[in-house]
Amino acid sequence: MLEDVIKLGTGRRALALGRPDIAGKTGTTNESKDAWFSGYNADYVTTVWTGFDQPESLGRREYGGTVALPIWMNYMGAALKGKPPHTQPEPEGILSLRVDPVSGRAATPSTPGAYFELFKAEDTPPSVNELGNGTAPGSPLPADEAAPIDLF
């Protein structure tokens, strides 16, 4: 799932490394007092944290993807140089399902704009055709899309 941070998200700059086997997560605290990037492939895990010993803002528009990620890229580019791509094996019990971007439910083949998402086999969302009364088994979503969700 964290490969999408590189492919589509706040870590897109790392695509410049030309590696299909990297993943990670950017992070930034309020007022940009801390920013970090934690990234990995199957062989290396590296975190870059940026900030001051006495907390103060790193500056306007400074985030994990703008401050820490370039440092991570510099290090990991050197660490992985000449090494073939090596991805983590996918854990057992993981399913890739097309998801409806509007409802968050499993999409039908004709759902426009559907995208693939990973789920644990026991936590798959119900399909749009499985709507009924109450909560769908194995799903954190209520079966009725209009029903409120208790988050706390």
mmCIF file of C-alpha atoms in Angstrom, residues 18-113:
data_model
loop_
_atom_site.group_PDB
_atom_site.id
_atom_site.type_symbol
_atom_site.label_atom_id
_atom_site.label_comp_id
_atom_site.label_asym_id
_atom_site.label_seq_id
_atom_site.Cartn_x
_atom_site.Cartn_y
_atom_site.Cartn_z
ATOM 1 C CA GLY A 18 13.735 4.646 -11.288
ATOM 2 C CA ARG A 19 13.056 1.819 -8.828
ATOM 3 C CA PRO A 20 9.851 -0.240 -8.780
ATOM 4 C CA ASP A 21 10.658 -1.723 -5.359
ATOM 5 C CA ILE A 22 10.463 1.300 -3.044
ATOM 6 C CA ALA A 23 7.672 2.460 -0.775
ATOM 7 C CA GLY A 24 7.325 4.902 2.069
ATOM 8 C CA LYS A 25 5.434 7.594 3.923
ATOM 9 C CA THR A 26 5.922 11.325 4.310
ATOM 10 C CA GLY A 27 5.015 13.162 7.475
ATOM 11 C CA THR A 28 4.806 16.725 8.729
ATOM 12 C CA THR A 29 3.754 18.107 12.117
ATOM 13 C CA ASN A 30 1.659 21.219 12.678
ATOM 14 C CA GLU A 31 3.418 24.421 11.653
ATOM 15 C CA SER A 32 6.078 22.289 9.909
ATOM 16 C CA LYS A 33 8.173 21.963 13.065
ATOM 17 C CA ASP A 34 9.127 18.396 12.101
ATOM 18 C CA ALA A 35 9.111 16.660 8.736
ATOM 19 C CA TRP A 36 10.162 13.125 7.855
ATOM 20 C CA PHE A 37 10.166 10.422 5.257
ATOM 21 C CA SER A 38 10.308 6.729 6.112
ATOM 22 C CA GLY A 39 10.956 4.511 3.129
ATOM 23 C CA TYR A 40 12.076 1.021 2.283
ATOM 24 C CA ASN A 41 12.496 -1.851 -0.102
ATOM 25 C CA ALA A 42 12.870 -5.510 0.895
ATOM 26 C CA ASP A 43 16.485 -4.991 2.000
ATOM 27 C CA TYR A 44 16.723 -1.490 3.495
ATOM 28 C CA VAL A 45 14.573 0.677 5.740
ATOM 29 C CA THR A 46 15.561 4.297 6.261
ATOM 30 C CA THR A 47 13.935 7.230 8.031
ATOM 31 C CA VAL A 48 15.003 10.830 7.591
ATOM 32 C CA TRP A 49 13.774 13.304 10.206
ATOM 33 C CA THR A 50 14.241 17.045 9.837
ATOM 34 C CA GLY A 51 13.674 19.658 12.508
ATOM 35 C CA PHE A 52 15.406 21.742 15.136
ATOM 36 C CA ASP A 53 16.515 20.764 18.655
ATOM 37 C CA GLN A 54 14.506 23.722 19.947
ATOM 38 C CA PRO A 55 11.229 23.364 17.998
ATOM 39 C CA GLU A 56 10.565 26.032 15.427
ATOM 40 C CA SER A 57 9.062 26.022 11.964
ATOM 41 C CA LEU A 58 11.175 24.706 9.120
ATOM 42 C CA GLY A 59 9.581 27.415 6.993
ATOM 43 C CA ARG A 60 6.595 27.961 4.754
ATOM 44 C CA ARG A 61 5.816 25.123 2.385
ATOM 45 C CA GLU A 62 8.323 22.777 4.005
ATOM 46 C CA TYR A 63 6.968 19.245 4.358
ATOM 47 C CA GLY A 64 8.212 15.677 4.547
ATOM 48 C CA GLY A 65 8.003 15.446 0.766
ATOM 49 C CA THR A 66 10.020 18.632 0.226
ATOM 50 C CA VAL A 67 12.633 18.508 3.022
ATOM 51 C CA ALA A 68 13.168 14.919 4.161
ATOM 52 C CA LEU A 69 12.393 13.020 0.947
ATOM 53 C CA PRO A 70 15.282 14.517 -1.071
ATOM 54 C CA ILE A 71 17.725 13.514 1.687
ATOM 55 C CA TRP A 72 16.230 9.996 1.733
ATOM 56 C CA MET A 73 16.518 9.795 -2.050
ATOM 57 C CA ASN A 74 20.168 10.814 -1.949
ATOM 58 C CA TYR A 75 20.982 8.146 0.633
ATOM 59 C CA MET A 76 18.835 5.343 -0.800
ATOM 60 C CA GLY A 77 19.957 6.113 -4.344
ATOM 61 C CA ALA A 78 23.526 5.418 -3.236
ATOM 62 C CA ALA A 79 22.610 2.436 -1.031
ATOM 63 C CA LEU A 80 20.635 0.729 -3.811
ATOM 64 C CA LYS A 81 22.944 1.647 -6.685
ATOM 65 C CA GLY A 82 23.730 -1.410 -8.786
ATOM 66 C CA LYS A 83 21.367 -3.625 -6.787
ATOM 67 C CA PRO A 84 18.463 -5.298 -8.579
ATOM 68 C CA PRO A 85 14.915 -4.468 -7.469
ATOM 69 C CA HIS A 86 13.796 -6.555 -4.506
ATOM 70 C CA THR A 87 10.196 -6.246 -3.343
ATOM 71 C CA GLN A 88 8.563 -7.598 -0.216
ATOM 72 C CA PRO A 89 6.513 -10.754 -0.763
ATOM 73 C CA GLU A 90 2.798 -10.129 -0.431
ATOM 74 C CA PRO A 91 1.428 -11.538 2.837
ATOM 75 C CA GLU A 92 -1.100 -14.355 2.687
ATOM 76 C CA GLY A 93 -4.742 -13.386 2.966
ATOM 77 C CA ILE A 94 -4.453 -10.106 1.031
ATOM 78 C CA LEU A 95 -6.955 -9.443 -1.748
ATOM 79 C CA SER A 96 -6.908 -6.778 -4.435
ATOM 80 C CA LEU A 97 -10.430 -5.521 -5.119
ATOM 81 C CA ARG A 98 -11.857 -2.808 -7.341
ATOM 82 C CA VAL A 99 -13.489 -0.140 -5.177
ATOM 83 C CA ASP A 100 -16.245 2.333 -5.997
ATOM 84 C CA PRO A 101 -14.717 5.799 -5.393
ATOM 85 C CA VAL A 102 -18.085 7.218 -4.285
ATOM 86 C CA SER A 103 -19.338 4.583 -1.838
ATOM 87 C CA GLY A 104 -16.117 2.819 -0.812
ATOM 88 C CA ARG A 105 -17.802 -0.503 -1.542
ATOM 89 C CA ALA A 106 -16.545 -3.263 -3.820
ATOM 90 C CA ALA A 107 -17.192 -2.121 -7.387
ATOM 91 C CA THR A 108 -19.104 -3.849 -10.134
ATOM 92 C CA PRO A 109 -17.399 -4.276 -13.524
ATOM 93 C CA SER A 110 -19.322 -1.266 -14.852
ATOM 94 C CA THR A 111 -18.484 1.131 -11.989
ATOM 95 C CA PRO A 112 -16.956 4.292 -13.446
ATOM 96 C CA GLY A 113 -13.678 5.482 -11.919
#
